[in-house]
RNA sequence: GCGGACGUGGCGAAACUGGUAGACGCAAGGGACUUAAAAUCCCUCGACCUUUGGUUGUACGGGUUCGACCCCCGUCGUCCGCACCA
């Protein structure tokens, strides 16, 4: 009998077609079984899938298939994050309409994903650029507007001069646009904002409930929200020192305890008082301008010198009217945090100290470490910003910093200037409202109308959707919607006069902030079917890259709250479980160096090992190639491997198996040709072993062995089943793979024995049972191979619809335990003894061992530690 | 600067709650089969030594413990996030 090699090119499309025909992965909302929603972050339709997608979707698919087998009603949908700038860039560069470009890309990527054999419910597929989707997003926007969660304000914005658009703070990285890399400028524009700060406290508090999220992500969000507790303190201005006779300045501080160390106030260049002062003094105006300009090149901030200018304004100390302090404009004070004004305590803050030294202001230490000496404690070049004991602080002296904080807060709250308390406790957040206006075409139009008489009005819901016009041009910079001949002209919904449409579109992060909810009922006319959303949400397992730890995940958490307030769903958090997977990385190859360095694709080179050294040569010419660092796969470094090529030559199962092997899923995995071949060898080996024994097993009913030489087979099968099940529950795919290898190695002998006819019926029944378990275990990872093996055994049901096997505890438990026997903590012997042997029996048996006897040399042991089922340690 | 994570063979890694360090895979070396090759199968594989055994070994230096990759203190290194946030 000759066994054919396993041919994925034949088997994989065949099974994919069968799953598709029988609608195995189409999910019914009304299915009564317990729900499980597994979701991978949906892709941007760039045109081709990459290995990162393969890894991400392979992980999600293992979870989906495993949970389905475990009896859950699984929702596993797929869609496209389809709005965004690359489509417009393509339009500009290649004269192709963004819509056409996007939908073509979606079509080819869909084909690629389907070739992976993912168990997705394609009937729920949508793209965020579908009118059906952004129509509902516009409805959400209007509902949020009604609830006061959307507003418009003139504000300084981050302007990307290359992409000609506004960026959110989160999209500015090191002072550069996250996409274009251009230096960001500051401009004043009227923008639309989502009131994410409405939920600052809740977004922070609820992080504690997300116990299936990585600690790292929760911490990053916590820092991003940045809660601080402090005091706003009003400082009385000395009469006739302020330009327009202003009466007071309010500062925010988290360290009111250090109030007696204050030596100046500093305000932002954008502070109203600074502006007033600038209007009357050219030097001040010039300085403010300089501060604003410096603010544009944020990259230089790291080394930026602390600079200030005395405004001439003087304020009185809250606890001592005779103590006057100068007010400076300082380049390091931000207008949009706190009140845009601070008091400087040089001894307790490094920045203030640098500033004070530069401008010759007093430095009075007011806090020293608890074990310090008040007489000798001084502050030199390094400020002391820790807690401790108050000194040089009048009535606060001797208190702890905490006590001093409380005392100052209480005293100033009881003091009044004007008709209000001098100070109030105040919680501040770093989180800012989310600016969503983008001066771009390829995004969801903001559904509002500007009327000269009636103001800014939402588009009435019956007039939705506001569709993007198709006839636009991209031959000049700026927003094509602005220069469209007719699109923006519309009648005012209130008075009927000529009015203008808003031409800004929404940040594409809006699109991805609620797509997980839309998947629960994508056919619905409203944004959600509330019952469906409440049933399916939260997503039980969300899987994606760590790069979305803040933006996408925080926005989605905000949207979930906003959608609850607007009655579209009733859940608290969108994602119950979150898993952030590592990247797929690859060696880099290059020829030449310096400016002439050229990157070479792995497909164009050959690698061989000479004297233990790996050498790379160019396939075409034999030229030597430099092997470089292992880096994230990127087009620019050409270290990419095309999933299509891998699937064509090895099959989807091999690709899936490989990206899940070896490395823990949250760490990077190194793509290597040798590694892929190892994975491929596994699929071939499994097929060969199963198909060789298939004839002998076809007519056998599977049954675990309880005794005899087949017992060991059933034991390893059930133990592996239990272990792999645990690994899948924990998403420890690499460990599952290792155990599957072990299992196959253990089954190789028995399968050959069966194949050559050397086994009785009981043995064959046990082997068949073990093989059925093996097939179930590999099925989530290599689903096509599993189906093929199962069919070879004569099974007519599909693995994709089969239940997960149940392990037998009696076969999992060891009846005999092998105890390592240590003497003084070092292993010297082993003891095999019945599982239920009591402590005494174990001790007696251990003392009877030759190795123990010779170590004791006739003496009594000092101590014997027996850890049941684990280890024995004898102290001599 | 602030916050966090990590550091184990030639490589990717495993080791459950403090209990045999290196499972499993890759690479390498040796052997079997073959006219030959591929494929497959078997063996070896942290280091050192006087090799049926012993010593040593989880970045480095200490500590706690019968017992430490794991807990504590300190040092070094790598990576990631945030960054004038008062």
Short mmCIF file of N, CA, C and O in Angstrom, two decimals, chain A residues 173-176 183 294-304:
data_model
loop_
_atom_site.label_atom_id
_atom_site.label_comp_id
_atom_site.label_asym_id
_atom_site.label_seq_id
_atom_site.Cartn_x
_atom_site.Cartn_y
_atom_site.Cartn_z
N UNK A 173 3.25 61.85 17.60
CA UNK A 173 4.29 61.08 18.27
C UNK A 173 5.61 61.83 18.11
O UNK A 173 6.04 62.08 16.99
N UNK A 174 6.19 62.21 19.25
CA UNK A 174 7.44 62.97 19.24
C UNK A 174 7.34 64.21 18.35
O UNK A 174 8.26 64.53 17.62
N UNK A 175 6.17 64.84 18.42
CA UNK A 175 6.02 66.09 17.68
C UNK A 175 5.77 65.92 16.20
O UNK A 175 5.75 66.89 15.45
N UNK A 176 5.58 64.66 15.77
CA UNK A 176 5.37 64.42 14.35
C UNK A 176 4.06 63.67 14.12
O UNK A 176 3.61 62.92 14.98
N UNK A 183 6.62 67.33 10.91
CA UNK A 183 6.57 68.12 12.13
C UNK A 183 5.21 68.80 12.23
O UNK A 183 4.74 69.44 11.29
N UNK A 294 8.12 77.73 19.83
CA UNK A 294 8.86 76.61 20.40
C UNK A 294 7.92 75.43 20.62
O UNK A 294 8.29 74.28 20.45
N UNK A 295 6.67 75.76 20.98
CA UNK A 295 5.68 74.70 21.21
C UNK A 295 5.42 73.87 19.98
O UNK A 295 4.98 72.74 20.09
N UNK A 296 5.72 74.44 18.81
CA UNK A 296 5.44 73.67 17.60
C UNK A 296 6.47 72.58 17.36
O UNK A 296 6.15 71.54 16.81
N UNK A 297 7.71 72.84 17.75
CA UNK A 297 8.70 71.78 17.55
C UNK A 297 8.89 71.02 18.85
O UNK A 297 9.86 71.17 19.55
N UNK A 298 7.89 70.20 19.13
CA UNK A 298 7.87 69.47 20.39
C UNK A 298 9.09 68.58 20.57
O UNK A 298 9.50 68.27 21.67
N UNK A 299 9.68 68.20 19.44
CA UNK A 299 10.82 67.30 19.51
C UNK A 299 11.96 67.94 20.29
O UNK A 299 12.74 67.27 20.96
N UNK A 300 12.04 69.28 20.21
CA UNK A 300 13.14 69.98 20.87
C UNK A 300 12.89 70.15 22.37
O UNK A 300 13.77 70.60 23.10
N UNK A 301 11.69 69.76 22.82
CA UNK A 301 11.34 70.00 24.22
C UNK A 301 12.29 69.35 25.20
O UNK A 301 12.56 69.87 26.27
N UNK A 302 12.76 68.20 24.83
CA UNK A 302 13.61 67.41 25.71
C UNK A 302 14.76 68.26 26.26
O UNK A 302 15.09 68.20 27.43
N UNK A 303 15.35 69.03 25.37
CA UNK A 303 16.51 69.81 25.77
C UNK A 303 16.15 71.27 26.01
O UNK A 303 17.01 72.06 26.36
N UNK A 304 14.86 71.60 25.82
CA UNK A 304 14.48 73.01 25.88
C UNK A 304 14.81 73.61 27.24
O UNK A 304 14.52 73.04 28.28
#
